[in-house]
Short mmCIF file of C-alpha atoms in Angstrom, two decimals:
data_model
loop_
_atom_site.label_atom_id
_atom_site.label_comp_id
_atom_site.label_asym_id
_atom_site.label_seq_id
_atom_site.Cartn_x
_atom_site.Cartn_y
_atom_site.Cartn_z
CA MET A 20 -21.48 33.87 7.33
CA ASP A 21 -23.35 36.37 5.16
CA VAL A 22 -21.27 35.48 2.20
CA LEU A 23 -22.32 31.85 2.55
CA PHE A 24 -26.03 32.41 3.26
CA ASP A 25 -26.55 35.18 0.74
CA ASN A 26 -25.04 33.01 -2.04
CA LEU A 27 -26.41 29.60 -1.19
CA ASP A 28 -27.71 29.55 -4.81
CA LEU A 29 -24.06 29.48 -5.86
CA TYR A 30 -22.69 27.06 -3.24
CA GLY A 31 -25.47 24.53 -3.56
CA PRO A 32 -25.24 23.82 -7.27
CA GLY A 33 -21.49 24.40 -7.16
CA PHE A 34 -20.85 21.59 -4.70
CA LEU A 35 -23.51 19.49 -6.38
CA THR A 36 -21.60 19.75 -9.65
CA THR A 37 -18.41 18.85 -7.79
CA ILE A 38 -20.07 15.73 -6.43
CA GLU A 39 -21.52 14.85 -9.92
CA LEU A 40 -18.12 15.26 -11.53
CA PHE A 41 -16.56 13.13 -8.81
CA ALA A 42 -19.14 10.39 -8.94
CA LEU A 43 -19.00 10.03 -12.76
CA ALA A 44 -15.22 10.23 -12.96
CA ALA A 45 -14.85 7.84 -10.03
CA VAL A 46 -16.97 5.17 -11.66
CA GLY A 47 -15.29 5.74 -15.04
CA SER A 48 -11.78 5.62 -13.68
CA LEU A 49 -12.41 2.58 -11.45
CA ILE A 50 -13.63 0.70 -14.55
CA LEU A 51 -10.92 1.93 -16.90
CA GLY A 52 -8.21 1.65 -14.25
CA THR A 53 -9.15 -1.93 -13.45
CA ILE A 54 -9.11 -2.85 -17.14
CA LEU A 55 -5.65 -1.25 -17.45
CA ALA A 56 -4.45 -3.14 -14.41
CA MET A 57 -5.74 -6.35 -15.97
CA LEU A 58 -3.74 -5.49 -19.10
CA ARG A 59 -0.64 -4.73 -17.03
CA VAL A 60 -0.65 -8.07 -15.18
CA SER A 61 -1.75 -10.14 -18.16
CA PRO A 62 0.64 -12.79 -19.53
CA VAL A 63 0.53 -11.26 -23.01
CA PRO A 64 3.47 -8.93 -23.68
CA VAL A 65 1.61 -6.71 -26.18
CA LEU A 66 -1.18 -6.00 -23.79
CA ARG A 67 1.26 -5.34 -20.94
CA ALA A 68 3.17 -2.87 -23.13
CA GLY A 69 -0.05 -1.13 -24.05
CA GLY A 70 -1.11 -0.68 -20.38
CA THR A 71 2.36 0.46 -19.36
CA THR A 72 2.49 3.06 -22.11
CA TYR A 73 -0.89 4.47 -21.11
CA VAL A 74 0.07 4.69 -17.43
CA THR A 75 3.46 6.26 -18.20
CA LEU A 76 1.96 8.94 -20.47
CA PHE A 77 -0.93 9.94 -18.26
CA ARG A 78 0.86 9.74 -14.89
CA ASN A 79 3.52 12.14 -16.06
CA THR A 80 1.22 14.71 -17.72
CA PRO A 81 -0.24 17.51 -15.63
CA LEU A 82 -4.06 17.21 -15.28
CA THR A 83 -4.27 20.86 -16.23
CA LEU A 84 -2.67 19.94 -19.60
CA ILE A 85 -5.27 17.23 -20.20
CA PHE A 86 -8.05 19.73 -19.43
CA PHE A 87 -6.28 22.17 -21.68
CA PHE A 88 -6.29 19.66 -24.49
CA PHE A 89 -9.97 18.89 -24.14
CA ALA A 90 -10.94 22.56 -23.81
CA PHE A 91 -8.96 24.02 -26.68
CA ALA A 92 -7.36 21.40 -28.91
CA PHE A 93 -9.92 18.59 -28.95
CA PRO A 94 -12.69 20.62 -30.65
CA LEU A 95 -10.30 21.29 -33.57
CA LEU A 96 -10.08 17.56 -34.25
CA LYS A 97 -13.84 17.40 -34.88
CA ILE A 98 -14.30 13.86 -33.58
CA VAL A 99 -17.43 14.47 -31.52
CA GLN A 100 -18.94 17.64 -30.13
CA ILE A 101 -18.94 17.43 -26.37
CA ASP A 102 -19.75 20.14 -23.78
CA PHE A 103 -17.43 21.30 -20.99
CA PHE A 104 -19.02 19.00 -18.38
CA VAL A 105 -18.53 15.86 -20.47
CA SER A 106 -14.97 16.78 -21.39
CA ALA A 107 -14.22 17.44 -17.71
CA VAL A 108 -15.53 13.97 -16.83
CA VAL A 109 -13.42 12.45 -19.64
CA ALA A 110 -10.27 14.31 -18.66
CA LEU A 111 -10.63 13.41 -14.99
CA THR A 112 -11.38 9.77 -15.92
CA LEU A 113 -8.42 9.39 -18.26
CA TYR A 114 -6.02 10.95 -15.69
CA THR A 115 -7.26 9.12 -12.59
CA SER A 116 -7.38 5.74 -14.42
CA ALA A 117 -3.62 5.68 -14.53
CA PHE A 118 -3.41 6.04 -10.77
CA VAL A 119 -6.21 3.57 -10.10
CA CYS A 120 -4.42 1.10 -12.32
CA GLU A 121 -1.19 1.38 -10.30
CA VAL A 122 -3.07 0.94 -7.08
CA VAL A 123 -4.88 -2.17 -8.27
CA ARG A 124 -1.71 -3.62 -9.77
CA SER A 125 0.39 -3.11 -6.67
CA GLY A 126 -2.45 -4.61 -4.65
CA ILE A 127 -2.40 -7.76 -6.72
CA ASN A 128 1.39 -7.84 -6.40
CA THR A 129 1.25 -7.74 -2.57
CA VAL A 130 -0.21 -11.29 -2.64
CA PRO A 131 2.71 -13.75 -2.50
CA VAL A 132 2.89 -16.12 -5.47
CA GLY A 133 3.11 -19.04 -3.02
CA GLN A 134 -0.51 -18.47 -2.01
CA ALA A 135 -1.81 -19.11 -5.51
CA GLU A 136 0.61 -22.03 -5.96
CA ALA A 137 -0.69 -23.61 -2.76
CA GLY A 138 -4.27 -23.13 -4.16
CA ARG A 139 -3.28 -24.88 -7.39
CA ALA A 140 -1.57 -27.65 -5.46
CA ILE A 141 -4.78 -28.53 -3.57
CA GLY A 142 -6.64 -28.50 -6.91
CA LEU A 143 -8.54 -25.22 -6.89
CA THR A 144 -9.47 -23.83 -10.26
CA PHE A 145 -8.31 -20.44 -11.52
CA GLY A 146 -11.70 -18.87 -10.66
CA GLN A 147 -11.62 -20.36 -7.12
CA ILE A 148 -8.07 -19.15 -6.51
CA LEU A 149 -9.01 -15.67 -7.64
CA ALA A 150 -12.27 -15.49 -5.70
CA SER A 151 -11.21 -17.08 -2.40
CA ILE A 152 -7.46 -16.50 -2.17
CA VAL A 153 -6.09 -13.65 -4.30
CA LEU A 154 -8.89 -11.06 -4.49
CA PRO A 155 -9.79 -10.96 -0.78
CA GLN A 156 -6.18 -10.27 0.15
CA ALA A 157 -5.66 -7.85 -2.77
CA THR A 158 -8.80 -5.88 -1.74
CA ARG A 159 -7.53 -5.46 1.78
CA SER A 160 -4.30 -3.84 0.68
CA VAL A 161 -5.94 -1.91 -2.15
CA VAL A 162 -8.85 -0.13 -0.49
CA PRO A 163 -6.90 2.37 1.69
CA PRO A 164 -4.72 3.72 -1.18
CA MET A 165 -7.73 3.65 -3.51
CA VAL A 166 -9.53 5.96 -1.03
CA SER A 167 -6.52 8.33 -1.25
CA THR A 168 -6.78 8.26 -5.04
CA MET A 169 -10.49 9.12 -4.82
CA ILE A 170 -9.68 11.94 -2.37
CA ALA A 171 -7.24 13.30 -4.94
CA LEU A 172 -9.88 12.98 -7.57
CA ILE A 173 -12.46 14.97 -5.70
CA LYS A 174 -9.92 17.76 -5.15
CA ASN A 175 -8.86 17.56 -8.80
CA THR A 176 -12.46 18.39 -9.88
CA THR A 177 -11.67 21.99 -8.96
CA ILE A 178 -9.34 22.29 -11.98
CA ALA A 179 -12.50 22.09 -14.11
CA SER A 180 -13.41 25.54 -12.73
CA GLY A 181 -10.49 27.01 -14.62
CA PHE A 182 -12.06 25.60 -17.78
CA SER A 183 -15.58 26.86 -17.36
CA VAL A 184 -17.42 24.01 -15.74
CA VAL A 185 -19.47 25.57 -13.00
CA GLU A 186 -18.56 23.82 -9.80
CA ALA A 187 -17.38 24.69 -6.27
CA GLY A 188 -14.04 26.09 -7.47
CA ALA A 189 -15.73 28.53 -9.85
CA ILE A 190 -17.71 30.23 -7.10
CA GLN A 191 -15.07 32.95 -6.66
CA SER A 192 -15.62 34.53 -10.08
CA TYR A 193 -19.36 34.80 -9.46
CA LEU A 194 -18.83 36.25 -5.99
CA SER A 195 -16.60 39.03 -7.32
CA GLU A 196 -19.31 39.87 -9.89
CA ARG A 197 -21.86 40.13 -7.13
CA GLY A 198 -19.54 42.29 -5.04
CA TYR A 199 -18.94 39.91 -2.18
CA SER A 200 -15.52 39.30 -0.63
CA VAL A 201 -13.73 36.67 -2.64
CA MET A 202 -11.46 35.86 0.27
CA ILE A 203 -14.31 34.85 2.60
CA GLY A 204 -16.07 33.05 -0.22
CA LEU A 205 -13.05 30.91 -1.01
CA LEU A 206 -12.62 30.10 2.68
CA TRP A 207 -16.10 28.62 2.61
CA VAL A 208 -15.22 26.65 -0.50
CA ALA A 209 -12.08 25.39 1.32
CA LEU A 210 -14.13 24.45 4.31
CA GLY A 211 -16.61 22.64 2.09
CA PHE A 212 -13.81 20.48 0.74
CA VAL A 213 -12.42 19.84 4.19
CA ILE A 214 -15.93 18.54 5.11
CA LEU A 215 -16.02 16.37 2.00
CA VAL A 216 -12.51 15.00 2.41
CA ILE A 217 -12.12 14.43 6.20
CA PRO A 218 -14.72 11.61 6.39
CA MET A 219 -12.94 9.88 3.52
CA THR A 220 -9.57 10.27 5.27
CA LEU A 221 -11.08 8.84 8.47
CA LEU A 222 -12.55 5.90 6.54
CA GLN A 223 -9.16 5.30 4.95
CA ARG A 224 -7.38 5.34 8.31
CA SER A 225 -9.84 2.96 9.92
CA LEU A 226 -9.70 0.57 6.97
CA GLU A 227 -5.93 0.66 7.02
CA LYS A 228 -5.94 -0.30 10.67
CA ARG A 229 -8.66 -2.92 10.46
CA TRP A 230 -7.65 -4.53 7.22
CA SER A 231 -3.89 -4.59 7.39
CA VAL A 232 -2.97 -8.17 6.58
CA ALA A 233 -0.81 -9.83 9.20
CA ARG A 234 1.84 -11.65 7.23
CA MET B 12 6.40 -16.53 -16.40
CA SER B 13 4.46 -17.38 -13.29
CA SER B 14 2.56 -14.79 -11.29
CA VAL B 15 -0.17 -14.90 -8.69
CA LEU B 16 -2.74 -14.78 -11.38
CA PHE B 17 -1.24 -17.00 -14.07
CA ASP B 18 0.61 -20.29 -14.13
CA SER B 19 3.49 -20.78 -16.57
CA PRO B 20 1.60 -21.34 -19.89
CA GLY B 21 1.51 -24.70 -21.53
CA PRO B 22 1.46 -25.24 -25.30
CA LYS B 23 -2.36 -24.55 -25.60
CA ALA B 24 -2.17 -21.43 -23.43
CA ARG B 25 0.84 -20.15 -25.42
CA ILE B 26 -1.18 -20.32 -28.67
CA ARG B 27 -4.09 -18.59 -26.92
CA HIS B 28 -1.76 -15.88 -25.63
CA ARG B 29 -0.41 -15.36 -29.11
CA ILE B 30 -4.00 -14.86 -30.43
CA TYR B 31 -4.77 -12.38 -27.61
CA GLY B 32 -1.51 -10.59 -28.46
CA ALA B 33 -2.41 -10.26 -32.10
CA ALA B 34 -5.92 -9.05 -31.24
CA GLY B 35 -4.52 -6.54 -28.77
CA LEU B 36 -2.00 -5.34 -31.27
CA LEU B 37 -4.71 -4.86 -33.79
CA ALA B 38 -6.89 -2.98 -31.36
CA PHE B 39 -4.04 -0.62 -30.28
CA ALA B 40 -3.04 -0.10 -33.95
CA ALA B 41 -6.69 0.72 -34.79
CA LEU B 42 -6.91 3.25 -31.96
CA ILE B 43 -3.61 4.95 -32.83
CA GLY B 44 -4.46 4.80 -36.56
CA PHE B 45 -7.81 6.49 -35.91
CA ILE B 46 -6.17 9.30 -33.93
CA VAL B 47 -3.47 9.84 -36.53
CA LEU B 48 -6.06 9.76 -39.33
CA ARG B 49 -8.18 12.35 -37.45
CA PHE B 50 -5.13 14.52 -37.04
CA ALA B 51 -4.23 14.20 -40.73
CA ASP B 52 -7.85 14.90 -41.90
CA GLU B 53 -7.99 18.10 -39.89
CA GLY B 54 -4.63 19.13 -41.24
CA GLN B 55 -2.79 18.98 -37.94
CA PHE B 56 0.31 17.58 -39.66
CA ASP B 57 0.48 20.47 -42.19
CA GLY B 58 3.87 22.05 -42.37
CA LYS B 59 2.37 25.45 -41.60
CA LEU B 60 1.13 24.35 -38.19
CA TRP B 61 4.57 23.19 -37.23
CA SER B 62 6.46 26.13 -38.76
CA TRP B 63 6.64 28.00 -35.44
CA LEU B 64 9.25 25.50 -34.31
CA GLN B 65 11.74 27.10 -36.73
CA TYR B 66 11.60 30.60 -35.32
CA GLU B 67 14.30 31.54 -32.93
CA THR B 68 12.12 34.00 -31.01
CA VAL B 69 9.47 31.27 -30.48
CA GLN B 70 12.12 28.83 -29.33
CA LEU B 71 13.56 31.41 -26.90
CA GLU B 72 10.11 32.27 -25.56
CA LEU B 73 9.29 28.61 -25.11
CA LEU B 74 12.53 28.17 -23.22
CA SER B 75 11.78 31.12 -20.98
CA ALA B 76 8.30 29.68 -20.29
CA LEU B 77 9.97 26.43 -19.40
CA GLY B 78 12.33 28.39 -17.18
CA ASN B 79 9.32 29.91 -15.38
CA THR B 80 7.90 26.47 -14.85
CA LEU B 81 11.20 25.24 -13.46
CA ARG B 82 11.58 28.35 -11.25
CA ALA B 83 8.18 27.70 -9.64
CA PHE B 84 9.13 24.02 -9.26
CA ALA B 85 12.50 24.81 -7.67
CA ALA B 86 11.16 27.38 -5.21
CA GLY B 87 8.12 25.20 -4.42
CA ALA B 88 10.29 22.09 -3.89
CA VAL B 89 12.79 23.73 -1.51
CA LEU B 90 10.09 25.47 0.51
CA ALA B 91 7.87 22.39 0.63
CA LEU B 92 10.81 20.26 1.91
CA VAL B 93 11.47 22.84 4.68
CA PHE B 94 7.73 23.10 5.52
CA GLY B 95 7.49 19.28 5.56
CA ALA B 96 10.48 18.90 7.83
CA ILE B 97 9.18 21.41 10.36
CA PHE B 98 5.68 20.07 10.51
CA ALA B 99 6.81 16.43 10.60
CA ALA B 100 8.94 17.38 13.61
CA GLY B 101 5.83 19.07 15.05
CA ARG B 102 3.64 15.99 14.54
CA LEU B 103 6.22 13.72 16.12
CA SER B 104 6.64 16.03 19.14
CA ASP B 105 5.85 14.77 22.65
CA HIS B 106 4.27 18.12 23.50
CA ALA B 107 0.61 18.52 22.63
CA ILE B 108 1.22 22.27 22.13
CA PHE B 109 3.28 21.49 19.00
CA ARG B 110 1.57 18.23 17.99
CA VAL B 111 -2.07 19.33 17.83
CA PRO B 112 -1.64 22.53 15.75
CA SER B 113 0.77 20.73 13.44
CA THR B 114 -1.75 17.94 12.89
CA VAL B 115 -4.59 20.44 12.22
CA ILE B 116 -2.50 22.43 9.77
CA VAL B 117 -1.24 19.40 7.90
CA GLU B 118 -4.67 17.83 7.65
CA PHE B 119 -6.22 21.13 6.57
CA PHE B 120 -3.80 21.81 3.76
CA ARG B 121 -4.01 18.24 2.55
CA ALA B 122 -7.78 18.40 2.38
CA VAL B 123 -8.13 21.71 0.54
CA PRO B 124 -7.68 21.47 -3.27
CA LEU B 125 -4.56 23.19 -4.51
CA VAL B 126 -6.64 25.22 -7.04
CA VAL B 127 -8.76 26.71 -4.25
CA MET B 128 -5.59 27.62 -2.28
CA ILE B 129 -3.97 29.24 -5.31
CA PHE B 130 -7.21 31.17 -6.11
CA PHE B 131 -7.38 32.24 -2.49
CA PHE B 132 -3.92 33.65 -2.53
CA HIS B 133 -4.32 35.25 -5.96
CA PHE B 134 -7.95 36.54 -6.03
CA GLY B 135 -8.69 36.43 -2.33
CA ILE B 136 -5.78 38.20 -0.69
CA SER B 137 -4.09 39.47 -3.87
CA LEU B 138 -0.49 38.45 -3.25
CA GLY B 139 0.52 40.33 -6.35
CA ALA B 140 2.57 38.49 -8.93
CA PRO B 141 0.96 35.08 -9.77
CA PHE B 142 4.39 33.48 -9.08
CA TYR B 143 3.96 34.02 -5.28
CA SER B 144 0.52 32.51 -5.22
CA VAL B 145 1.63 29.48 -7.17
CA VAL B 146 4.71 28.88 -5.04
CA LEU B 147 2.85 29.44 -1.76
CA GLY B 148 0.10 27.00 -2.81
CA LEU B 149 2.64 24.40 -3.95
CA THR B 150 4.58 24.79 -0.68
CA LEU B 151 1.61 24.43 1.64
CA TYR B 152 0.03 21.47 -0.17
CA ASN B 153 3.11 19.45 -1.00
CA GLY B 154 4.81 20.43 2.27
CA SER B 155 1.86 18.88 4.15
CA VAL B 156 2.13 15.69 2.12
CA LEU B 157 5.88 15.60 2.62
CA ALA B 158 5.38 16.11 6.37
CA GLU B 159 3.33 12.86 6.34
CA VAL B 160 6.04 11.12 4.25
CA PHE B 161 8.78 12.13 6.74
CA ARG B 162 6.65 11.04 9.68
CA ALA B 163 5.86 7.73 8.04
CA GLY B 164 9.55 7.29 7.37
CA VAL B 165 10.51 7.82 10.99
CA LEU B 166 7.69 5.60 12.22
CA SER B 167 8.54 2.79 9.79
CA LEU B 168 12.03 2.33 11.34
CA PRO B 169 12.54 -0.67 13.64
CA SER B 170 11.70 0.52 17.16
CA GLY B 171 14.95 -0.88 18.44
CA GLN B 172 16.83 1.91 16.66
CA GLY B 173 15.37 4.64 18.85
CA GLU B 174 15.32 2.46 21.97
CA ALA B 175 19.03 1.70 21.65
CA ALA B 176 19.77 5.41 21.25
CA TYR B 177 17.74 6.28 24.34
CA ALA B 178 19.47 3.43 26.26
CA ILE B 179 22.88 4.97 25.71
CA GLY B 180 21.53 8.22 27.13
CA MET B 181 20.74 10.40 24.11
CA ARG B 182 18.02 13.06 24.35
CA LYS B 183 15.04 13.00 21.96
CA THR B 184 16.54 15.67 19.70
CA GLN B 185 19.79 13.77 19.47
CA VAL B 186 17.94 10.48 18.75
CA MET B 187 16.05 12.18 15.98
CA GLN B 188 18.95 13.99 14.45
CA THR B 189 21.73 11.39 14.65
CA VAL B 190 19.81 8.09 14.55
CA LEU B 191 16.32 8.23 13.11
CA LEU B 192 16.23 11.07 10.54
CA PRO B 193 19.29 10.01 8.46
CA GLN B 194 17.84 6.47 8.07
CA ALA B 195 14.30 7.67 7.47
CA LEU B 196 15.39 10.18 4.79
CA ARG B 197 17.26 7.45 3.00
CA ALA B 198 14.35 5.03 3.09
CA MET B 199 11.94 7.74 2.05
CA LEU B 200 13.96 9.33 -0.72
CA PRO B 201 12.06 7.62 -3.56
CA ALA B 202 8.75 8.61 -2.01
CA ILE B 203 10.00 12.21 -1.56
CA ILE B 204 11.00 12.41 -5.22
CA SER B 205 7.71 10.96 -6.33
CA GLN B 206 6.01 13.83 -4.47
CA LEU B 207 8.31 16.24 -6.28
CA VAL B 208 7.00 14.85 -9.57
CA VAL B 209 3.51 15.77 -8.34
CA LEU B 210 4.80 19.23 -7.47
CA LEU B 211 6.34 19.65 -10.93
CA LYS B 212 3.00 18.67 -12.56
CA ASP B 213 1.06 21.00 -10.30
CA THR B 214 3.08 24.05 -11.48
CA ALA B 215 0.79 23.81 -14.52
CA LEU B 216 -2.03 25.18 -12.33
CA GLY B 217 -0.25 28.52 -12.63
CA PHE B 218 -1.93 28.62 -16.05
CA LEU B 219 -5.27 29.30 -14.35
CA ILE B 220 -4.00 32.50 -12.70
CA THR B 221 -2.03 33.70 -15.77
CA TYR B 222 1.41 32.71 -14.48
CA GLU B 223 3.58 32.83 -17.65
CA GLU B 224 4.51 29.13 -17.57
CA LEU B 225 4.53 26.50 -20.30
CA LEU B 226 0.80 26.05 -20.66
CA ARG B 227 0.19 29.80 -20.68
CA TYR B 228 2.69 30.12 -23.44
CA ALA B 229 1.08 27.22 -25.33
CA ARG B 230 -2.32 28.97 -25.13
CA PHE B 231 -0.77 32.19 -26.40
CA LEU B 232 1.14 30.57 -29.32
CA GLY B 233 -1.90 28.38 -30.12
CA GLY B 234 -3.89 31.46 -30.85
CA ILE B 235 -1.55 33.10 -33.33
CA ALA B 236 -3.18 33.11 -36.75
CA GLU B 237 0.09 33.56 -38.57
CA PHE B 238 1.12 30.02 -37.63
CA GLY B 239 -2.41 28.68 -38.40
CA ARG B 240 -3.35 28.53 -34.67
CA PRO B 241 -1.16 25.53 -33.87
CA LEU B 242 -2.98 24.50 -30.66
CA VAL B 243 -2.69 20.77 -31.23
CA PRO B 244 1.01 20.75 -32.17
CA ILE B 245 2.01 22.97 -29.25
CA THR B 246 -0.06 20.81 -26.87
CA ILE B 247 1.82 17.74 -28.10
CA VAL B 248 5.18 19.46 -27.71
CA VAL B 249 4.44 20.79 -24.21
CA ALA B 250 3.06 17.36 -23.11
CA ALA B 251 6.27 15.79 -24.33
CA MET B 252 8.32 18.26 -22.31
CA TYR B 253 6.36 17.52 -19.09
CA ILE B 254 6.63 13.77 -19.67
CA VAL B 255 10.35 13.91 -20.21
CA MET B 256 10.91 16.04 -17.07
CA CYS B 257 8.72 13.84 -14.94
CA LEU B 258 10.30 10.66 -16.25
CA ALA B 259 13.78 12.07 -15.50
CA LEU B 260 12.73 12.61 -11.86
CA THR B 261 11.07 9.22 -11.66
CA GLY B 262 14.25 7.69 -13.09
CA LEU B 263 16.22 9.36 -10.36
CA ALA B 264 13.82 7.90 -7.71
CA LYS B 265 14.16 4.43 -9.28
CA TYR B 266 17.96 4.72 -9.32
CA LEU B 267 18.06 5.75 -5.66
CA GLU B 268 15.68 2.96 -4.71
CA GLY B 269 17.90 0.43 -6.52
CA ARG B 270 20.95 1.75 -4.78
CA ASN B 271 19.22 1.57 -1.42
CA ARG B 272 18.33 -2.01 -2.04
CA ARG B 273 21.78 -2.95 -3.00
CA ASN B 274 23.35 -1.19 -0.06
CA LYS B 275 23.45 -3.58 2.93
CA LYS B 276 23.69 -0.67 5.36
CA ALA B 277 20.35 0.73 4.28
CA PRO B 278 17.73 0.50 6.99
CA ILE B 279 15.14 -2.24 6.70
CA PRO B 280 11.71 -0.82 7.44
CA ASP B 281 9.57 -2.72 9.89
CA LYS B 282 6.85 -3.10 7.32
CA LYS B 283 7.16 -5.18 4.15
CA PRO B 284 8.38 -3.01 1.26
CA ASP B 285 5.13 -3.42 -0.65
CA ASP B 286 3.12 -2.02 2.17
CA VAL B 287 5.48 0.97 2.46
CA VAL B 288 5.16 1.56 -1.30
CA LEU B 289 1.41 1.36 -1.08
CA ALA B 290 1.28 3.75 1.85
CA ASN B 291 3.43 6.23 0.01
CA GLU B 292 1.77 6.18 -3.35
CA PRO B 293 1.82 9.92 -3.97
CA MET B 294 -1.43 11.76 -3.96
CA ASN B 295 -1.77 13.17 -7.44
#
């Protein structure tokens, strides 16, 4: 307990930075991921190929490598000067977008084509079909896996600690400087993440049960 | 092509699509062009920065770093599969003594970030060589996820399979071993391999605790002045290596999935295939 209460000045800002990183990267990757998914389901072959290439490259690259690139190699290219926090958000966004894209795309694909065809047959416009037939069903199947993706994102923010963004994962190095037990300190960090993640897991479970489409 | 979102295009739509295609092509070309130009401007394509590729020592060291990555992957994969099998059995048990602790352990290790676990083993309880911390972390995290995959596999089987086995007088262990597990494993093989891709990528976390794997070597080589500090080239090479390895594993998963689908004897999960895929989208 002492380790936690004596170092609240570390844990507080640490977890706050974690949540900031998570929030910014979540918004960014939801936007970019949705755009990528739109590219991947579009009727234009060039756009589809572009989306597919992006997803293939980023899904199969370790996130650590993307952080590595932004921490060490990106400054050499002298495009823009960005600090560690911004590059951490960018790295997390670029990586998570590929997963968000796949979730959105597979969600759209779970809606049978016949549904939209029936909509067209009764004379609904494209917008109406999207708003009242396809999207409601897609959302139902998308939200639970999207929550898992977001859980993965919040855990992935810890990798930033290895690249000098002060957040919850970096607490251990400060603790050892102050002479506190790193082991106990990291247990508190682990507990903090369990507290952050468990509610999201419960939300995901309940959504999965409540929203599963009976087909 | 007709999908949920788009009707088969008519003549007007085809022209529109062609315009979008051209615009998209232009945008992609501009993006790639900008990156290549940036690289060229900063001299990242200079021969000197790529000269390290010619040295035999560098090649051998790169291979040995790759070997270290694969070693952590192999050890982690085998142990995670064992861990997953044991704890999936625990979670499916009828006895609360086994079920409750298994559930708590699986949920705990799924919730804690892998980095924190690896730091805990390395800095917290000082396991010694970074290799052990990396492998232990990979085992606990991916093992927990695999336990869920195995469990989902068993639960997704038609309930009649187990009921029939009980009806002819098998005990629970027999039902599991001879009826449910073989089918579940087969149905879940693609999901299991997808999780192994995650495990392979996560070996890169060893970089953070100085495990001598691919990224660590990239950092080392990228700092050598003699080669002009080739950080960008080595990052590109290492990224290509990871992508090729992961794509090979993904290819294996796709092949097995295709074979499963063709094989009439393969079990048909109760749920629709899409739901199963969605439920098993690996946590990255």
